[in-house]
PDB file of C-alpha atoms in Angstrom:
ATOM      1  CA  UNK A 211     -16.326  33.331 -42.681  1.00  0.00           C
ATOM      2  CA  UNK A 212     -17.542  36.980 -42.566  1.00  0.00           C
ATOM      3  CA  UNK A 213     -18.488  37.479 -45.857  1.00  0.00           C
ATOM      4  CA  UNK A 214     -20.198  34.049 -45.659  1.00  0.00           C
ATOM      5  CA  UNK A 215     -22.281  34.598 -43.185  1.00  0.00           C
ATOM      6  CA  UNK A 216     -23.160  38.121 -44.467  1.00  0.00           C
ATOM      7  CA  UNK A 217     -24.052  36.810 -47.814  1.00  0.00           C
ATOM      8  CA  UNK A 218     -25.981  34.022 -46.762  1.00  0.00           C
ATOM      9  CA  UNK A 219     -27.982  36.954 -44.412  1.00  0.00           C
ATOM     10  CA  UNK A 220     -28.228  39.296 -47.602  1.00  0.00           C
ATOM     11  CA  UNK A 221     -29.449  36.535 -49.833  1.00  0.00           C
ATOM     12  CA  UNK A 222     -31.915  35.175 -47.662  1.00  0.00           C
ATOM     13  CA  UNK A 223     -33.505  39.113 -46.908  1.00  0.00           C
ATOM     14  CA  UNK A 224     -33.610  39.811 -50.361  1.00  0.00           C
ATOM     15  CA  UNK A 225     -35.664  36.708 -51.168  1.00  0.00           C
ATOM     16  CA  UNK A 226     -37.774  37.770 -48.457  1.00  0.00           C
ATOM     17  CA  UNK A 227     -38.094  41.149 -49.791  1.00  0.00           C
ATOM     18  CA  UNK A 228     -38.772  39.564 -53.295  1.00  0.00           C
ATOM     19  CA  UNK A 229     -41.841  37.150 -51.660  1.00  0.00           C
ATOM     20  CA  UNK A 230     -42.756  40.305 -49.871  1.00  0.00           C
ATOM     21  CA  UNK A 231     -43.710  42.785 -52.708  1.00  0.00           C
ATOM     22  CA  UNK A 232     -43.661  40.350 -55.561  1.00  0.00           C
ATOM     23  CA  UNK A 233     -40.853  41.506 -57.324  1.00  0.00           C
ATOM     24  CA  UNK A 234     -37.824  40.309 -58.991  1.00  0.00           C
ATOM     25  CA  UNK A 235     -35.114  42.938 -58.730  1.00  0.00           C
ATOM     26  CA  UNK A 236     -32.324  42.494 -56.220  1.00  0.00           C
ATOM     27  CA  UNK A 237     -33.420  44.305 -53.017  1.00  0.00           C
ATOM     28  CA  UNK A 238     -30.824  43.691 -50.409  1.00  0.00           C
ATOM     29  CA  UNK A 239     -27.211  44.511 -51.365  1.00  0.00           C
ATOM     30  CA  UNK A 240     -23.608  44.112 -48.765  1.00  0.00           C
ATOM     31  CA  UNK A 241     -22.162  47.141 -49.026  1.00  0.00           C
ATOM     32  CA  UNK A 242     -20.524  50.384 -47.851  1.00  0.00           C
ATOM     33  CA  UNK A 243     -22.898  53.467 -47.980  1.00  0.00           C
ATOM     34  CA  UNK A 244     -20.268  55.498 -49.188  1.00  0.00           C
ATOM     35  CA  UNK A 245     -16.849  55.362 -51.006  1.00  0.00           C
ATOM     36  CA  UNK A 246     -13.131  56.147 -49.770  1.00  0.00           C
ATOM     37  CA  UNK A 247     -14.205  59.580 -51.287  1.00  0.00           C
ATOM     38  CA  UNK A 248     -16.713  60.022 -49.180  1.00  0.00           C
ATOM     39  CA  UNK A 249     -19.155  59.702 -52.503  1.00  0.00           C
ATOM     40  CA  UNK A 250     -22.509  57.513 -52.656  1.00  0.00           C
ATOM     41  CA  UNK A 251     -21.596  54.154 -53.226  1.00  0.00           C
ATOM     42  CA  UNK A 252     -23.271  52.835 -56.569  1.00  0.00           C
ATOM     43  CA  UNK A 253     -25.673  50.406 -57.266  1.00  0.00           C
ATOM     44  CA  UNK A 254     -27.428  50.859 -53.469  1.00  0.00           C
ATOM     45  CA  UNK A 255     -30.332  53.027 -54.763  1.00  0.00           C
ATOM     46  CA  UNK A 256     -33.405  51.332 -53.525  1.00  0.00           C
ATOM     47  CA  UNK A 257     -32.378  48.765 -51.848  1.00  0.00           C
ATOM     48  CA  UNK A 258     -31.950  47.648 -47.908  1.00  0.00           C
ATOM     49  CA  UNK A 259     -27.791  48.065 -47.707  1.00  0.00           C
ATOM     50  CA  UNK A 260     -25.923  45.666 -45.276  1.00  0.00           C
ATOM     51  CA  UNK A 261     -23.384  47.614 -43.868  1.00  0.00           C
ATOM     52  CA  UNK A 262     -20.897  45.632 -41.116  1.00  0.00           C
ATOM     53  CA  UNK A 263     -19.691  48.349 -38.724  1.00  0.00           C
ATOM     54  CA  UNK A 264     -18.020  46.629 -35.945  1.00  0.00           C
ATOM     55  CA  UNK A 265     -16.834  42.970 -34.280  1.00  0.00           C
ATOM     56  CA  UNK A 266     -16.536  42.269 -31.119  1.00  0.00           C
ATOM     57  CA  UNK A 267     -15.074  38.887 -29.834  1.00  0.00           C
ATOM     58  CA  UNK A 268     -17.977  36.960 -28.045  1.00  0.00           C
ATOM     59  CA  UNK A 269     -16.079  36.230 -24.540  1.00  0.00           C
ATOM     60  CA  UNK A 270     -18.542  33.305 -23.767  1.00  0.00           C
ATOM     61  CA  UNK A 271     -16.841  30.665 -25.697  1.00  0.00           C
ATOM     62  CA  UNK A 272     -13.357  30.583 -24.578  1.00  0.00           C
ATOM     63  CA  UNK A 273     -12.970  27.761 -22.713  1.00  0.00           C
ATOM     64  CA  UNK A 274     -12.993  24.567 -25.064  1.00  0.00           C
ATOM     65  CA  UNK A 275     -11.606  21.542 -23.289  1.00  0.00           C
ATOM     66  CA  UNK A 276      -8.808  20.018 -25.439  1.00  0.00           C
ATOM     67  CA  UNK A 277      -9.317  17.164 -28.001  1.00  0.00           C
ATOM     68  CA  UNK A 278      -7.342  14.138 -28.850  1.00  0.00           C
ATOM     69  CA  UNK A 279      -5.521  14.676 -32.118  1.00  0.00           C
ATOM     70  CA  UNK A 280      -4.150  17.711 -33.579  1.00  0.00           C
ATOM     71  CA  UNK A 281      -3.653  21.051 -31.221  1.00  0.00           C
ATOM     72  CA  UNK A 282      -4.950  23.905 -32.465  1.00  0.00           C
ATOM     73  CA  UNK A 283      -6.024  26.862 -30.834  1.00  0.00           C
ATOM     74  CA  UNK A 284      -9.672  27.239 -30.343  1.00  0.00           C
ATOM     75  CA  UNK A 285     -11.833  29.402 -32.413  1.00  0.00           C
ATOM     76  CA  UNK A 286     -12.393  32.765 -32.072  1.00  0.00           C
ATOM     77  CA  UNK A 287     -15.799  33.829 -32.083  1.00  0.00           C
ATOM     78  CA  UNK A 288     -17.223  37.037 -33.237  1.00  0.00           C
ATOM     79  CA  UNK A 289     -20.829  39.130 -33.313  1.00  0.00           C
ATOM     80  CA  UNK A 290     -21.253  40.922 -35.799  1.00  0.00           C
ATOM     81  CA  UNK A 291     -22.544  44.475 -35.471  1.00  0.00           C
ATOM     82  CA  UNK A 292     -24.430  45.578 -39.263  1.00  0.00           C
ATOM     83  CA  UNK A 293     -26.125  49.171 -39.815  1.00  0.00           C
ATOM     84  CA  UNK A 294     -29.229  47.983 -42.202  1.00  0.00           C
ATOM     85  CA  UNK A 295     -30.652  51.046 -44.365  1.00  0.00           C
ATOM     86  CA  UNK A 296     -33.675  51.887 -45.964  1.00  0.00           C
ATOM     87  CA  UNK A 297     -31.697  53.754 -49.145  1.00  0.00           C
ATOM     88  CA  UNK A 298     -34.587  55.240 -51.213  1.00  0.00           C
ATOM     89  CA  UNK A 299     -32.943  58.545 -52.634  1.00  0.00           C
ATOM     90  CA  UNK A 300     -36.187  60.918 -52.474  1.00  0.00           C
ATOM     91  CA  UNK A 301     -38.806  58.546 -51.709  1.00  0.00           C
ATOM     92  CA  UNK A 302     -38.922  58.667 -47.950  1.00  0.00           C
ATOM     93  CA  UNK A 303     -42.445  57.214 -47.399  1.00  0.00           C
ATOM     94  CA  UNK A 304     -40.873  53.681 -49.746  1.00  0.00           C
ATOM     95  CA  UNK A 305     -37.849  53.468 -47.265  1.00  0.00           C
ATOM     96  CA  UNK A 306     -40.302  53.406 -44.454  1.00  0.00           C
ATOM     97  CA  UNK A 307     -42.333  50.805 -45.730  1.00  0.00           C
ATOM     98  CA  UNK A 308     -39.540  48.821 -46.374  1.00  0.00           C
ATOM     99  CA  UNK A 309     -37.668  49.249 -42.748  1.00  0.00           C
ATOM    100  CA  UNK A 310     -41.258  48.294 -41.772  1.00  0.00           C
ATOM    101  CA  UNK A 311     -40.305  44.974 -44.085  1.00  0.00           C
ATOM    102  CA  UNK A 312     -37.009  44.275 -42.278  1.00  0.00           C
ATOM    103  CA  UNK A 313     -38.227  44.502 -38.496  1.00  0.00           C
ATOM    104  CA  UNK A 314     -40.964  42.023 -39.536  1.00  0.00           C
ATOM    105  CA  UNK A 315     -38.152  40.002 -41.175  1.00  0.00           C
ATOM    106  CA  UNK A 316     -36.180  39.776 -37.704  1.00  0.00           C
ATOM    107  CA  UNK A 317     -39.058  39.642 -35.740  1.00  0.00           C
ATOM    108  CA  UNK A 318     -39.703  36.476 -37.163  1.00  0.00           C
ATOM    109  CA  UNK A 319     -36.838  35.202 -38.222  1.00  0.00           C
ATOM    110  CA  UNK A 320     -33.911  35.755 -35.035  1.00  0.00           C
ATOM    111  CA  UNK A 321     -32.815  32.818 -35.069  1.00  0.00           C
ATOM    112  CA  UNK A 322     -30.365  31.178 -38.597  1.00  0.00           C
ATOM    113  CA  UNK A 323     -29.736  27.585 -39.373  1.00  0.00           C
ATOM    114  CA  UNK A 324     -29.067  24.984 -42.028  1.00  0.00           C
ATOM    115  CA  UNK A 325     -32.476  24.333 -42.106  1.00  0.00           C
ATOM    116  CA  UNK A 326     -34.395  27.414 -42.682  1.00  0.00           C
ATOM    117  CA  UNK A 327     -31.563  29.406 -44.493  1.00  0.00           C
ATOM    118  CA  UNK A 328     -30.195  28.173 -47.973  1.00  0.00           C
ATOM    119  CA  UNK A 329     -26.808  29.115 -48.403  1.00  0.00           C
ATOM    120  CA  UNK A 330     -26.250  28.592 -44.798  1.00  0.00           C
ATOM    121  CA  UNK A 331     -22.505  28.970 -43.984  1.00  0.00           C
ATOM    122  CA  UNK A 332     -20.643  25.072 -42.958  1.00  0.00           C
ATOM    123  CA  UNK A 333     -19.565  24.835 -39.756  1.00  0.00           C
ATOM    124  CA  UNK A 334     -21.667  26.802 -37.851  1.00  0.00           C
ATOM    125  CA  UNK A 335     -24.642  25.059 -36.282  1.00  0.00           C
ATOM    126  CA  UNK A 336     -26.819  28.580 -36.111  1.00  0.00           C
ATOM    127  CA  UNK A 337     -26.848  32.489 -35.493  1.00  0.00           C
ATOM    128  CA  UNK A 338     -28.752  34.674 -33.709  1.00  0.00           C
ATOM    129  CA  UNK A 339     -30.019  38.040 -34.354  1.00  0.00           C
ATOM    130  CA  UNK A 340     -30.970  41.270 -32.449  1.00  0.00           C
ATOM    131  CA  UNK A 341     -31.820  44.032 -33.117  1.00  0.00           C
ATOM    132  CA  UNK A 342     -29.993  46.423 -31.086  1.00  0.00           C
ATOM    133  CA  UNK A 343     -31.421  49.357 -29.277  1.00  0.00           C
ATOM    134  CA  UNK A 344     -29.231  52.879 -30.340  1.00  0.00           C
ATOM    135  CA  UNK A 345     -29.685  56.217 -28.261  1.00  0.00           C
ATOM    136  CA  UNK A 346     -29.770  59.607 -30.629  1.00  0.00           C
ATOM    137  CA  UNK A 347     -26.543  60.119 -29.978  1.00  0.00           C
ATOM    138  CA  UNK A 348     -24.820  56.896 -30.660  1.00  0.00           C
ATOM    139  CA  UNK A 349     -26.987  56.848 -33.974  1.00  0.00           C
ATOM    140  CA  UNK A 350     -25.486  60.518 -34.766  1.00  0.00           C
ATOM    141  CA  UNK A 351     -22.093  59.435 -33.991  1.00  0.00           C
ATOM    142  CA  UNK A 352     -22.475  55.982 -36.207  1.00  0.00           C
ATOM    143  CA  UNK A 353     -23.744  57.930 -39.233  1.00  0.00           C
ATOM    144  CA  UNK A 354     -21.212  60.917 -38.940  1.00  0.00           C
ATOM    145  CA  UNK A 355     -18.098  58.416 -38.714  1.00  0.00           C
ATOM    146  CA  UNK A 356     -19.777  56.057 -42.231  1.00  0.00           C
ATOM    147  CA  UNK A 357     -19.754  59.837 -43.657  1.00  0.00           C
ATOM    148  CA  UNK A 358     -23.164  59.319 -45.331  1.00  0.00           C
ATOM    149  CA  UNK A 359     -27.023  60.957 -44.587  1.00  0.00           C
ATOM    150  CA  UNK A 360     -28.939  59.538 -42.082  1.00  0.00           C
ATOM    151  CA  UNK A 361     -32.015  57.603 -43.840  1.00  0.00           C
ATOM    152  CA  UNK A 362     -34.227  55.148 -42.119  1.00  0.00           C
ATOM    153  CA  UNK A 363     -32.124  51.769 -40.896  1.00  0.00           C
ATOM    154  CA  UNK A 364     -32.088  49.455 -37.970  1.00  0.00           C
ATOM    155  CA  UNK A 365     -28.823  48.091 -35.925  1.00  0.00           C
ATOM    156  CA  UNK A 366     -28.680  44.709 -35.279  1.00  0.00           C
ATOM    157  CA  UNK A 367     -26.125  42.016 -33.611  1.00  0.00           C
ATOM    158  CA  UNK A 368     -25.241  38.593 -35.257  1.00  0.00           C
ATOM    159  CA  UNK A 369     -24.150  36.204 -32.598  1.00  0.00           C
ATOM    160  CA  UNK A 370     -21.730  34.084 -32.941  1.00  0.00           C
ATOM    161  CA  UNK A 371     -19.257  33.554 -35.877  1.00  0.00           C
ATOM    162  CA  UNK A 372     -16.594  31.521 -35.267  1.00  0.00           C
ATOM    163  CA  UNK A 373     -13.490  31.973 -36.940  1.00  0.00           C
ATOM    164  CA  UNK A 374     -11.311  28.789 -37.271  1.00  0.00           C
ATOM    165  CA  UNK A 375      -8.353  28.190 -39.331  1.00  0.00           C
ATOM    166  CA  UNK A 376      -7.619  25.070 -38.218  1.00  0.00           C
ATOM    167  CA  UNK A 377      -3.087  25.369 -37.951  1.00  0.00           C
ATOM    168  CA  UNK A 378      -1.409  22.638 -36.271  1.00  0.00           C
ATOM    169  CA  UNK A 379       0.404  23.819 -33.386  1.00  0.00           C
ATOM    170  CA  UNK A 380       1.380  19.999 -32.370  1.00  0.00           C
ATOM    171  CA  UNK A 381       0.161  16.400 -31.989  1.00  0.00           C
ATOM    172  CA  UNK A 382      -1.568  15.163 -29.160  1.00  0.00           C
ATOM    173  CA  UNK A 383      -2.096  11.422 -28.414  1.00  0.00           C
ATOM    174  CA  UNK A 384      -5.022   9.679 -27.195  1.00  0.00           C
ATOM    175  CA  UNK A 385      -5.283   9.074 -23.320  1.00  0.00           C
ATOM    176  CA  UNK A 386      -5.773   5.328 -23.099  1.00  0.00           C
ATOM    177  CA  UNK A 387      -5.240   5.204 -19.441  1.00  0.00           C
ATOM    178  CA  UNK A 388      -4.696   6.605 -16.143  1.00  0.00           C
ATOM    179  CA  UNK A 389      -1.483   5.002 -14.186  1.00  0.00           C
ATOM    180  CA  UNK A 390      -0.237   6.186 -10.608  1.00  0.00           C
ATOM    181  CA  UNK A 391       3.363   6.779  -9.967  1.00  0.00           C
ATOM    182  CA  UNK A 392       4.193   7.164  -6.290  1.00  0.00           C
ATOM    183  CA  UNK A 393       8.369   7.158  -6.638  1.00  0.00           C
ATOM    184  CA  UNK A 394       8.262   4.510  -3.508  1.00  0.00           C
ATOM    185  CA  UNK A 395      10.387   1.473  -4.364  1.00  0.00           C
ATOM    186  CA  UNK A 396       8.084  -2.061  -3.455  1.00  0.00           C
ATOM    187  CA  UNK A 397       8.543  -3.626   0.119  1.00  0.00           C
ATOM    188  CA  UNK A 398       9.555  -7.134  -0.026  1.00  0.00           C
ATOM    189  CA  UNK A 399       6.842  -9.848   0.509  1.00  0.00           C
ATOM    190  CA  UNK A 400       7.429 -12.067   3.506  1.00  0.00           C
TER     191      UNK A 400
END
Protein backbone atom coordinates (compact mmCIF):
# COMPACT_ATOMS: atom_id res chain seq x y z
CA UNK A 1 0.00 0.00 0.00
CA UNK A 2 3.09 2.28 0.25
CA UNK A 3 4.13 2.37 -3.05
CA UNK A 4 0.44 2.91 -3.97
CA UNK A 5 -0.17 5.66 -2.29
CA UNK A 6 3.23 7.20 -3.25
CA UNK A 7 2.59 6.66 -6.86
CA UNK A 8 -0.75 7.84 -6.95
CA UNK A 9 0.93 11.23 -5.00
CA UNK A 10 3.84 11.29 -7.70
CA UNK A 11 1.49 10.91 -10.60
CA UNK A 12 -0.93 13.33 -9.62
CA UNK A 13 2.19 16.22 -8.87
CA UNK A 14 3.66 15.57 -12.00
CA UNK A 15 0.43 16.23 -13.92
CA UNK A 16 0.25 19.24 -11.95
CA UNK A 17 3.66 20.21 -12.79
CA UNK A 18 2.86 19.35 -16.51
CA UNK A 19 -0.57 21.84 -16.40
CA UNK A 20 1.73 24.16 -14.57
CA UNK A 21 4.51 25.01 -17.15
CA UNK A 22 2.93 23.40 -20.15
CA UNK A 23 5.14 20.72 -20.66
CA UNK A 24 5.18 17.13 -21.37
CA UNK A 25 8.25 15.57 -19.81
CA UNK A 26 7.92 13.60 -16.60
CA UNK A 27 8.56 16.06 -13.72
CA UNK A 28 8.00 14.24 -10.52
CA UNK A 29 9.90 10.95 -10.06
CA UNK A 30 9.78 8.28 -6.48
CA UNK A 31 13.04 7.84 -5.78
CA UNK A 32 16.21 7.70 -3.64
CA UNK A 33 18.54 10.78 -4.10
CA UNK A 34 21.39 8.69 -4.02
CA UNK A 35 22.55 5.04 -4.57
CA UNK A 36 23.91 2.25 -2.05
CA UNK A 37 27.23 3.88 -3.30
CA UNK A 38 26.51 6.88 -2.12
CA UNK A 39 26.42 8.07 -6.09
CA UNK A 40 23.57 10.39 -7.69
CA UNK A 41 20.78 8.35 -8.42
CA UNK A 42 19.94 8.52 -12.29
CA UNK A 43 17.24 9.74 -14.12
CA UNK A 44 16.31 12.54 -11.12
CA UNK A 45 17.93 15.49 -12.98
CA UNK A 46 15.28 18.10 -13.13
CA UNK A 47 12.72 16.83 -11.61
CA UNK A 48 10.82 17.20 -7.97
CA UNK A 49 12.19 13.61 -6.32
CA UNK A 50 9.82 11.84 -3.79
CA UNK A 51 11.93 10.54 -1.33
CA UNK A 52 10.02 8.43 1.77
CA UNK A 53 12.28 8.86 4.81
CA UNK A 54 10.41 7.58 7.70
CA UNK A 55 6.87 5.83 9.09
CA UNK A 56 5.51 6.22 12.02
CA UNK A 57 2.39 4.20 13.20
CA UNK A 58 -0.57 6.73 13.58
CA UNK A 59 -1.63 5.76 17.37
CA UNK A 60 -5.18 7.30 16.81
CA UNK A 61 -6.76 4.39 15.19
CA UNK A 62 -6.25 1.51 17.40
CA UNK A 63 -9.25 0.80 18.84
CA UNK A 64 -11.68 -0.84 16.16
CA UNK A 65 -14.60 -2.55 17.82
CA UNK A 66 -14.81 -6.16 16.54
CA UNK A 67 -16.99 -7.31 13.56
CA UNK A 68 -19.13 -10.29 12.98
CA UNK A 69 -17.38 -12.69 10.64
CA UNK A 70 -13.84 -13.39 10.21
CA UNK A 71 -11.16 -12.14 13.07
CA UNK A 72 -8.50 -10.42 11.91
CA UNK A 73 -6.39 -8.06 13.51
CA UNK A 74 -7.06 -4.49 12.79
CA UNK A 75 -5.07 -2.43 10.46
CA UNK A 76 -2.14 -0.78 11.10
CA UNK A 77 -1.98 2.64 10.10
CA UNK A 78 0.95 4.62 9.03
CA UNK A 79 2.04 8.52 8.05
CA UNK A 80 4.22 8.77 5.87
CA UNK A 81 7.15 11.15 6.28
CA UNK A 82 8.64 12.14 2.29
CA UNK A 83 11.72 14.65 1.74
CA UNK A 84 10.42 16.43 -1.70
CA UNK A 85 13.47 18.07 -3.73
CA UNK A 86 13.89 20.63 -6.11
CA UNK A 87 16.91 18.53 -8.11
CA UNK A 88 18.09 21.04 -10.79
CA UNK A 89 21.94 20.18 -11.05
CA UNK A 90 23.32 23.92 -11.64
CA UNK A 91 20.26 25.77 -12.18
CA UNK A 92 19.43 26.96 -8.70
CA UNK A 93 17.06 29.86 -9.61
CA UNK A 94 14.71 26.67 -11.79
CA UNK A 95 14.66 24.55 -8.49
CA UNK A 96 13.31 27.55 -6.72
CA UNK A 97 10.67 28.22 -8.99
CA UNK A 98 9.66 24.88 -8.94
CA UNK A 99 9.65 24.33 -4.88
CA UNK A 100 7.62 27.56 -5.33
CA UNK A 101 5.31 25.01 -7.66
CA UNK A 102 5.03 22.31 -4.97
CA UNK A 103 4.02 24.54 -1.84
CA UNK A 104 1.27 25.96 -4.10
CA UNK A 105 0.47 22.32 -4.98
CA UNK A 106 -0.10 21.43 -1.12
CA UNK A 107 -1.41 24.55 -0.29
CA UNK A 108 -4.19 23.75 -2.31
CA UNK A 109 -4.42 20.45 -2.52
CA UNK A 110 -3.95 18.86 1.52
CA UNK A 111 -6.43 16.94 1.41
CA UNK A 112 -6.50 13.21 -1.29
CA UNK A 113 -9.52 11.30 -2.34
CA UNK A 114 -11.15 9.14 -4.97
CA UNK A 115 -12.58 12.00 -6.30
CA UNK A 116 -10.03 14.55 -7.01
CA UNK A 117 -7.02 12.09 -7.44
CA UNK A 118 -6.99 9.49 -10.39
CA UNK A 119 -5.16 6.59 -9.50
CA UNK A 120 -6.39 6.93 -6.04
CA UNK A 121 -5.31 3.88 -3.96
CA UNK A 122 -8.75 1.26 -2.97
CA UNK A 123 -9.48 1.10 0.33
CA UNK A 124 -8.62 4.16 1.69
CA UNK A 125 -11.38 6.75 1.88
CA UNK A 126 -8.66 9.88 1.83
CA UNK A 127 -5.15 11.30 2.99
CA UNK A 128 -4.01 14.21 4.33
CA UNK A 129 -1.01 16.23 3.81
CA UNK A 130 1.32 18.64 5.75
CA UNK A 131 3.86 20.09 5.26
CA UNK A 132 6.06 19.75 8.12
CA UNK A 133 8.02 22.47 9.77
CA UNK A 134 12.12 21.28 10.05
CA UNK A 135 14.63 23.32 12.34
CA UNK A 136 18.37 23.80 10.62
CA UNK A 137 19.49 21.21 12.40
CA UNK A 138 17.06 18.45 11.86
CA UNK A 139 17.29 19.47 8.04
CA UNK A 140 21.29 19.03 8.37
CA UNK A 141 20.93 15.83 10.07
CA UNK A 142 18.14 14.48 7.36
CA UNK A 143 20.39 15.39 4.42
CA UNK A 144 23.74 14.11 6.00
CA UNK A 145 22.12 10.57 6.88
CA UNK A 146 20.34 10.37 2.69
CA UNK A 147 24.24 11.13 1.95
CA UNK A 148 23.32 13.60 -0.84
CA UNK A 149 23.71 17.82 -1.21
CA UNK A 150 21.30 19.81 0.26
CA UNK A 151 19.15 21.51 -2.71
CA UNK A 152 15.88 23.23 -2.23
CA UNK A 153 12.93 20.61 -0.90
CA UNK A 154 10.06 20.67 1.48
CA UNK A 155 9.09 17.85 4.28
CA UNK A 156 5.80 16.84 4.42
CA UNK A 157 3.50 14.15 6.42
CA UNK A 158 0.92 11.82 4.67
CA UNK A 159 -1.70 10.82 7.15
CA UNK A 160 -3.01 7.87 7.33
CA UNK A 161 -2.17 4.63 5.36
CA UNK A 162 -3.57 1.75 6.52
CA UNK A 163 -1.97 -1.39 6.09
CA UNK A 164 -4.33 -4.46 6.03
CA UNK A 165 -3.66 -7.91 5.03
CA UNK A 166 -6.67 -9.24 5.84
CA UNK A 167 -5.33 -13.18 7.67
CA UNK A 168 -7.88 -15.09 9.38
CA UNK A 169 -7.03 -15.56 12.85
CA UNK A 170 -10.62 -17.36 13.55
CA UNK A 171 -14.39 -17.27 12.95
CA UNK A 172 -16.66 -15.30 14.80
CA UNK A 173 -20.48 -15.78 14.75
CA UNK A 174 -23.14 -13.33 14.63
CA UNK A 175 -24.72 -12.19 18.04
CA UNK A 176 -28.40 -12.86 17.52
CA UNK A 177 -29.28 -12.36 21.08
CA UNK A 178 -28.63 -11.49 24.53
CA UNK A 179 -29.81 -14.36 27.20
CA UNK A 180 -29.27 -14.12 31.12
CA UNK A 181 -27.97 -17.02 33.02
CA UNK A 182 -28.30 -16.63 36.78
CA UNK A 183 -27.18 -20.52 37.87
CA UNK A 184 -30.46 -20.37 40.34
CA UNK A 185 -32.57 -23.49 39.80
CA UNK A 186 -36.67 -22.25 39.33
CA UNK A 187 -38.90 -22.16 42.57
CA UNK A 188 -41.90 -24.21 42.25
CA UNK A 189 -45.25 -22.45 41.41
CA UNK A 190 -47.91 -22.84 44.06
Amino acid sequence: MIYTVLTALVEDLNRHLQRSISEARTLAALSGLVDLDGNPATGIENRIVCTLTGLEQDKHNLNRPPRAGAKVNPPICLNLRLLLSANFPGNYPEALKFLDLLVGYFQNKQVFTPNNTPDFPAGIDKLTVEIENQEQRELNELWGAIGAKLVPSLCIRIRTVPIQHDRVLEEISEVRGVGVTTGLSPTPQD
